[in-house]
Amino acid sequence: NHCSSFDFGEGATRRFLVIDPNVDCDDASHRTQVAISIIFLLAYGVGIPVSLRLIGWLVGRASDLQTEISTFAFLMKGYKPSQRYWETTNMLRKFSVIVVMTFVVDPLFPNSSA
């Protein structure tokens, strides 16, 4: 969330969201929404690939490699058994690109990030 500060005189400075000046960045509800957004971003972006890998490891440990591969065929199809979790690595790579594109401010385009 990209906020800009505005001086209202006599030391009164308030921050507002750049894309919607009606949203006060210092408001408790806005801070709560930001915190919830970060939690869900991490839960989906990191939690899903890590949980797929963990569950796959547990299935493979409880039975054999073939059961693990057949259980996660949607994830492992087309990969060698030694590279069967490459798709989860791709998911994490894509997540990192999304985080950088969303939260890193480019000095040439200061209003381009969220």
Short mmCIF file of N, CA and C in Angstrom, two decimals:
data_model
loop_
_atom_site.label_atom_id
_atom_site.label_comp_id
_atom_site.label_asym_id
_atom_site.label_seq_id
_atom_site.Cartn_x
_atom_site.Cartn_y
_atom_site.Cartn_z
N ASN A 1 0.85 -1.18 0.00
CA ASN A 1 0.00 0.00 0.00
C ASN A 1 0.89 1.23 0.00
N HIS A 2 0.68 2.03 -0.98
CA HIS A 2 1.49 3.23 -1.12
C HIS A 2 0.70 4.42 -0.58
N CYS A 3 1.19 5.00 0.49
CA CYS A 3 0.53 6.14 1.12
C CYS A 3 1.39 7.39 0.95
N SER A 4 0.72 8.51 0.85
CA SER A 4 1.41 9.80 0.78
C SER A 4 1.02 10.63 1.98
N SER A 5 1.99 11.39 2.49
CA SER A 5 1.74 12.26 3.64
C SER A 5 1.33 13.64 3.17
N PHE A 6 0.37 14.21 3.90
CA PHE A 6 -0.11 15.55 3.61
C PHE A 6 -0.04 16.37 4.88
N ASP A 7 0.51 17.57 4.76
CA ASP A 7 0.65 18.48 5.89
C ASP A 7 -0.56 19.38 5.94
N PHE A 8 -1.27 19.35 7.09
CA PHE A 8 -2.45 20.17 7.27
C PHE A 8 -2.16 21.39 8.14
N GLY A 9 -0.89 21.71 8.31
CA GLY A 9 -0.51 22.88 9.10
C GLY A 9 -0.42 22.57 10.58
N GLU A 10 0.36 23.37 11.28
CA GLU A 10 0.56 23.24 12.72
C GLU A 10 0.99 21.83 13.12
N GLY A 11 1.81 21.19 12.28
CA GLY A 11 2.34 19.87 12.61
C GLY A 11 1.38 18.72 12.41
N ALA A 12 0.20 18.99 11.91
CA ALA A 12 -0.78 17.92 11.68
C ALA A 12 -0.53 17.30 10.30
N THR A 13 0.05 16.13 10.31
CA THR A 13 0.33 15.41 9.06
C THR A 13 -0.48 14.12 9.06
N ARG A 14 -1.13 13.87 7.95
CA ARG A 14 -1.90 12.63 7.80
C ARG A 14 -1.49 11.94 6.52
N ARG A 15 -1.60 10.61 6.53
CA ARG A 15 -1.24 9.82 5.36
C ARG A 15 -2.50 9.24 4.73
N PHE A 16 -2.55 9.33 3.38
CA PHE A 16 -3.69 8.80 2.64
C PHE A 16 -3.20 7.89 1.54
N LEU A 17 -4.03 6.93 1.18
CA LEU A 17 -3.71 6.00 0.11
C LEU A 17 -3.66 6.75 -1.21
N VAL A 18 -2.61 6.51 -1.99
CA VAL A 18 -2.41 7.25 -3.24
C VAL A 18 -3.54 6.97 -4.22
N ILE A 19 -3.93 5.71 -4.37
CA ILE A 19 -4.95 5.40 -5.38
C ILE A 19 -6.36 5.71 -4.92
N ASP A 20 -6.56 5.94 -3.61
CA ASP A 20 -7.87 6.33 -3.09
C ASP A 20 -7.66 7.26 -1.90
N PRO A 21 -7.65 8.57 -2.13
CA PRO A 21 -7.39 9.52 -1.05
C PRO A 21 -8.44 9.52 0.07
N ASN A 22 -9.54 8.82 -0.11
CA ASN A 22 -10.54 8.72 0.96
C ASN A 22 -10.11 7.74 2.06
N VAL A 23 -9.07 6.95 1.80
CA VAL A 23 -8.61 5.96 2.77
C VAL A 23 -7.45 6.55 3.58
N ASP A 24 -7.66 6.65 4.88
CA ASP A 24 -6.64 7.16 5.80
C ASP A 24 -5.73 5.99 6.19
N CYS A 25 -4.46 6.09 5.84
CA CYS A 25 -3.51 5.00 6.11
C CYS A 25 -3.23 4.81 7.59
N ASP A 26 -3.48 5.81 8.41
CA ASP A 26 -3.23 5.71 9.84
C ASP A 26 -4.44 5.20 10.61
N ASP A 27 -5.54 4.95 9.91
CA ASP A 27 -6.77 4.47 10.54
C ASP A 27 -6.58 3.01 10.97
N ALA A 28 -7.17 2.65 12.10
CA ALA A 28 -7.02 1.29 12.63
C ALA A 28 -7.61 0.25 11.68
N SER A 29 -8.71 0.56 11.03
CA SER A 29 -9.32 -0.42 10.13
C SER A 29 -8.42 -0.67 8.91
N HIS A 30 -7.74 0.36 8.45
CA HIS A 30 -6.82 0.18 7.32
C HIS A 30 -5.63 -0.68 7.73
N ARG A 31 -5.09 -0.43 8.90
CA ARG A 31 -3.97 -1.24 9.39
C ARG A 31 -4.38 -2.70 9.58
N THR A 32 -5.61 -2.92 10.05
CA THR A 32 -6.12 -4.28 10.20
C THR A 32 -6.24 -4.97 8.85
N GLN A 33 -6.75 -4.26 7.86
CA GLN A 33 -6.88 -4.83 6.52
C GLN A 33 -5.51 -5.16 5.92
N VAL A 34 -4.54 -4.32 6.16
CA VAL A 34 -3.18 -4.58 5.66
C VAL A 34 -2.62 -5.83 6.33
N ALA A 35 -2.81 -5.96 7.63
CA ALA A 35 -2.30 -7.13 8.36
C ALA A 35 -2.96 -8.41 7.86
N ILE A 36 -4.27 -8.38 7.67
CA ILE A 36 -4.99 -9.55 7.17
C ILE A 36 -4.53 -9.89 5.76
N SER A 37 -4.31 -8.88 4.94
CA SER A 37 -3.84 -9.11 3.57
C SER A 37 -2.48 -9.79 3.55
N ILE A 38 -1.59 -9.36 4.42
CA ILE A 38 -0.25 -9.96 4.48
C ILE A 38 -0.33 -11.41 4.94
N ILE A 39 -1.19 -11.67 5.92
CA ILE A 39 -1.36 -13.05 6.40
C ILE A 39 -1.85 -13.96 5.28
N PHE A 40 -2.88 -13.51 4.54
CA PHE A 40 -3.40 -14.34 3.46
C PHE A 40 -2.42 -14.45 2.30
N LEU A 41 -1.69 -13.39 2.04
CA LEU A 41 -0.67 -13.45 0.99
C LEU A 41 0.37 -14.52 1.31
N LEU A 42 0.81 -14.56 2.54
CA LEU A 42 1.77 -15.58 2.96
C LEU A 42 1.14 -16.97 2.99
N ALA A 43 -0.11 -17.05 3.46
CA ALA A 43 -0.78 -18.35 3.53
C ALA A 43 -0.93 -18.98 2.16
N TYR A 44 -1.33 -18.18 1.18
CA TYR A 44 -1.50 -18.72 -0.16
C TYR A 44 -0.18 -18.85 -0.90
N GLY A 45 0.62 -17.83 -0.86
CA GLY A 45 1.85 -17.81 -1.64
C GLY A 45 2.92 -18.76 -1.17
N VAL A 46 3.02 -18.94 0.14
CA VAL A 46 4.04 -19.83 0.70
C VAL A 46 3.40 -21.10 1.24
N GLY A 47 2.25 -20.96 1.87
CA GLY A 47 1.60 -22.09 2.52
C GLY A 47 1.21 -23.21 1.59
N ILE A 48 0.66 -22.89 0.43
CA ILE A 48 0.21 -23.94 -0.49
C ILE A 48 1.39 -24.75 -1.02
N PRO A 49 2.43 -24.13 -1.59
CA PRO A 49 3.55 -24.95 -2.07
C PRO A 49 4.24 -25.75 -0.96
N VAL A 50 4.41 -25.14 0.20
CA VAL A 50 5.09 -25.84 1.30
C VAL A 50 4.22 -26.99 1.80
N SER A 51 2.91 -26.77 1.92
CA SER A 51 2.04 -27.85 2.39
C SER A 51 1.95 -28.98 1.38
N LEU A 52 1.95 -28.67 0.08
CA LEU A 52 1.97 -29.73 -0.93
C LEU A 52 3.23 -30.58 -0.79
N ARG A 53 4.34 -29.94 -0.59
CA ARG A 53 5.61 -30.66 -0.43
C ARG A 53 5.60 -31.50 0.85
N LEU A 54 5.10 -30.94 1.93
CA LEU A 54 5.05 -31.65 3.20
C LEU A 54 4.12 -32.86 3.13
N ILE A 55 2.93 -32.67 2.58
CA ILE A 55 1.98 -33.77 2.46
C ILE A 55 2.54 -34.85 1.54
N GLY A 56 3.17 -34.44 0.45
CA GLY A 56 3.79 -35.41 -0.45
C GLY A 56 4.87 -36.21 0.25
N TRP A 57 5.66 -35.55 1.06
CA TRP A 57 6.71 -36.23 1.81
C TRP A 57 6.10 -37.24 2.79
N LEU A 58 5.00 -36.84 3.45
CA LEU A 58 4.33 -37.75 4.39
C LEU A 58 3.73 -38.95 3.67
N VAL A 59 3.10 -38.73 2.52
CA VAL A 59 2.53 -39.83 1.74
C VAL A 59 3.64 -40.77 1.27
N GLY A 60 4.73 -40.21 0.78
CA GLY A 60 5.86 -41.03 0.34
C GLY A 60 6.48 -41.82 1.46
N ARG A 61 6.49 -41.24 2.63
CA ARG A 61 7.07 -41.93 3.78
C ARG A 61 6.15 -43.03 4.30
N ALA A 62 4.83 -42.79 4.23
CA ALA A 62 3.87 -43.78 4.71
C ALA A 62 3.74 -44.96 3.74
N SER A 63 3.98 -44.72 2.47
CA SER A 63 3.87 -45.81 1.49
C SER A 63 5.13 -45.84 0.64
N ASP A 64 4.97 -45.73 -0.68
CA ASP A 64 6.14 -45.78 -1.55
C ASP A 64 6.11 -44.62 -2.55
N LEU A 65 7.16 -44.53 -3.35
CA LEU A 65 7.29 -43.44 -4.32
C LEU A 65 6.17 -43.45 -5.34
N GLN A 66 5.76 -44.64 -5.80
CA GLN A 66 4.71 -44.72 -6.81
C GLN A 66 3.38 -44.20 -6.28
N THR A 67 3.06 -44.48 -5.03
CA THR A 67 1.84 -43.96 -4.42
C THR A 67 1.90 -42.45 -4.32
N GLU A 68 3.04 -41.95 -3.93
CA GLU A 68 3.23 -40.49 -3.84
C GLU A 68 3.03 -39.83 -5.20
N ILE A 69 3.62 -40.41 -6.24
CA ILE A 69 3.51 -39.83 -7.58
C ILE A 69 2.08 -39.94 -8.10
N SER A 70 1.40 -41.05 -7.86
CA SER A 70 0.03 -41.18 -8.34
C SER A 70 -0.93 -40.29 -7.56
N THR A 71 -0.65 -40.06 -6.28
CA THR A 71 -1.49 -39.17 -5.48
C THR A 71 -1.39 -37.73 -5.97
N PHE A 72 -0.19 -37.31 -6.32
CA PHE A 72 0.04 -35.94 -6.77
C PHE A 72 0.34 -35.87 -8.26
N ALA A 73 -0.36 -36.68 -9.04
CA ALA A 73 -0.13 -36.70 -10.49
C ALA A 73 -0.39 -35.34 -11.12
N PHE A 74 -1.37 -34.61 -10.60
CA PHE A 74 -1.66 -33.27 -11.14
C PHE A 74 -0.48 -32.32 -10.96
N LEU A 75 0.36 -32.59 -10.00
CA LEU A 75 1.49 -31.73 -9.68
C LEU A 75 2.80 -32.24 -10.30
N MET A 76 2.91 -33.54 -10.45
CA MET A 76 4.18 -34.15 -10.83
C MET A 76 4.23 -34.65 -12.26
N LYS A 77 3.11 -34.63 -12.95
CA LYS A 77 3.06 -35.20 -14.30
C LYS A 77 4.04 -34.46 -15.21
N GLY A 78 4.82 -35.24 -15.94
CA GLY A 78 5.77 -34.67 -16.88
C GLY A 78 7.16 -34.43 -16.30
N TYR A 79 7.33 -34.65 -15.01
CA TYR A 79 8.63 -34.47 -14.38
C TYR A 79 9.24 -35.83 -14.04
N LYS A 80 10.56 -35.89 -14.04
CA LYS A 80 11.26 -37.10 -13.60
C LYS A 80 10.99 -37.30 -12.11
N PRO A 81 11.01 -38.54 -11.64
CA PRO A 81 10.78 -38.77 -10.20
C PRO A 81 11.73 -37.98 -9.30
N SER A 82 12.96 -37.78 -9.74
CA SER A 82 13.90 -37.02 -8.92
C SER A 82 13.58 -35.52 -8.90
N GLN A 83 12.80 -35.06 -9.87
CA GLN A 83 12.43 -33.64 -9.96
C GLN A 83 10.94 -33.44 -9.74
N ARG A 84 10.30 -34.35 -9.04
CA ARG A 84 8.84 -34.37 -8.95
C ARG A 84 8.23 -33.15 -8.27
N TYR A 85 8.96 -32.44 -7.46
CA TYR A 85 8.40 -31.26 -6.79
C TYR A 85 8.86 -29.95 -7.42
N TRP A 86 9.27 -29.99 -8.65
CA TRP A 86 9.73 -28.79 -9.32
C TRP A 86 8.59 -27.76 -9.43
N GLU A 87 7.37 -28.21 -9.58
CA GLU A 87 6.23 -27.29 -9.70
C GLU A 87 6.06 -26.46 -8.43
N THR A 88 6.31 -27.03 -7.26
CA THR A 88 6.22 -26.23 -6.04
C THR A 88 7.33 -25.18 -6.00
N THR A 89 8.49 -25.50 -6.54
CA THR A 89 9.56 -24.51 -6.66
C THR A 89 9.13 -23.39 -7.59
N ASN A 90 8.48 -23.74 -8.69
CA ASN A 90 7.95 -22.73 -9.60
C ASN A 90 6.92 -21.84 -8.92
N MET A 91 6.06 -22.43 -8.10
CA MET A 91 5.05 -21.64 -7.38
C MET A 91 5.73 -20.61 -6.47
N LEU A 92 6.75 -21.04 -5.75
CA LEU A 92 7.47 -20.12 -4.86
C LEU A 92 8.21 -19.04 -5.65
N ARG A 93 8.75 -19.41 -6.79
CA ARG A 93 9.43 -18.43 -7.65
C ARG A 93 8.43 -17.38 -8.14
N LYS A 94 7.27 -17.81 -8.59
CA LYS A 94 6.25 -16.87 -9.06
C LYS A 94 5.76 -15.98 -7.93
N PHE A 95 5.63 -16.56 -6.74
CA PHE A 95 5.23 -15.77 -5.58
C PHE A 95 6.26 -14.68 -5.29
N SER A 96 7.54 -15.01 -5.36
CA SER A 96 8.57 -14.01 -5.09
C SER A 96 8.54 -12.89 -6.14
N VAL A 97 8.27 -13.23 -7.39
CA VAL A 97 8.16 -12.20 -8.43
C VAL A 97 6.97 -11.28 -8.13
N ILE A 98 5.85 -11.86 -7.73
CA ILE A 98 4.66 -11.06 -7.40
C ILE A 98 4.94 -10.13 -6.23
N VAL A 99 5.62 -10.63 -5.20
CA VAL A 99 5.94 -9.79 -4.04
C VAL A 99 6.84 -8.63 -4.44
N VAL A 100 7.86 -8.91 -5.23
CA VAL A 100 8.76 -7.84 -5.66
C VAL A 100 8.02 -6.82 -6.51
N MET A 101 7.21 -7.28 -7.44
CA MET A 101 6.48 -6.35 -8.32
C MET A 101 5.45 -5.52 -7.55
N THR A 102 4.93 -6.09 -6.48
CA THR A 102 3.90 -5.40 -5.71
C THR A 102 4.47 -4.43 -4.69
N PHE A 103 5.52 -4.83 -4.00
CA PHE A 103 5.96 -4.05 -2.84
C PHE A 103 7.25 -3.27 -3.03
N VAL A 104 8.02 -3.53 -4.06
CA VAL A 104 9.25 -2.78 -4.27
C VAL A 104 8.94 -1.57 -5.15
N VAL A 105 9.27 -0.40 -4.66
CA VAL A 105 8.97 0.84 -5.37
C VAL A 105 10.10 1.15 -6.35
N ASP A 106 9.73 1.34 -7.60
CA ASP A 106 10.68 1.73 -8.63
C ASP A 106 10.82 3.25 -8.58
N PRO A 107 12.03 3.79 -8.43
CA PRO A 107 12.18 5.24 -8.33
C PRO A 107 11.71 5.99 -9.59
N LEU A 108 11.70 5.32 -10.73
CA LEU A 108 11.23 5.97 -11.96
C LEU A 108 9.71 6.04 -12.01
N PHE A 109 9.05 5.09 -11.34
CA PHE A 109 7.59 5.04 -11.31
C PHE A 109 7.13 4.93 -9.86
N PRO A 110 7.17 6.00 -9.09
CA PRO A 110 6.89 5.90 -7.65
C PRO A 110 5.47 5.49 -7.31
N ASN A 111 4.52 5.65 -8.22
CA ASN A 111 3.14 5.29 -7.92
C ASN A 111 2.76 3.95 -8.53
N SER A 112 3.75 3.16 -8.96
CA SER A 112 3.44 1.91 -9.65
C SER A 112 3.23 0.73 -8.72
N SER A 113 3.68 0.79 -7.47
CA SER A 113 3.50 -0.33 -6.56
C SER A 113 2.22 -0.15 -5.76
N ALA A 114 1.83 -1.23 -5.07
CA ALA A 114 0.59 -1.19 -4.30
C ALA A 114 0.76 -0.40 -3.03
#
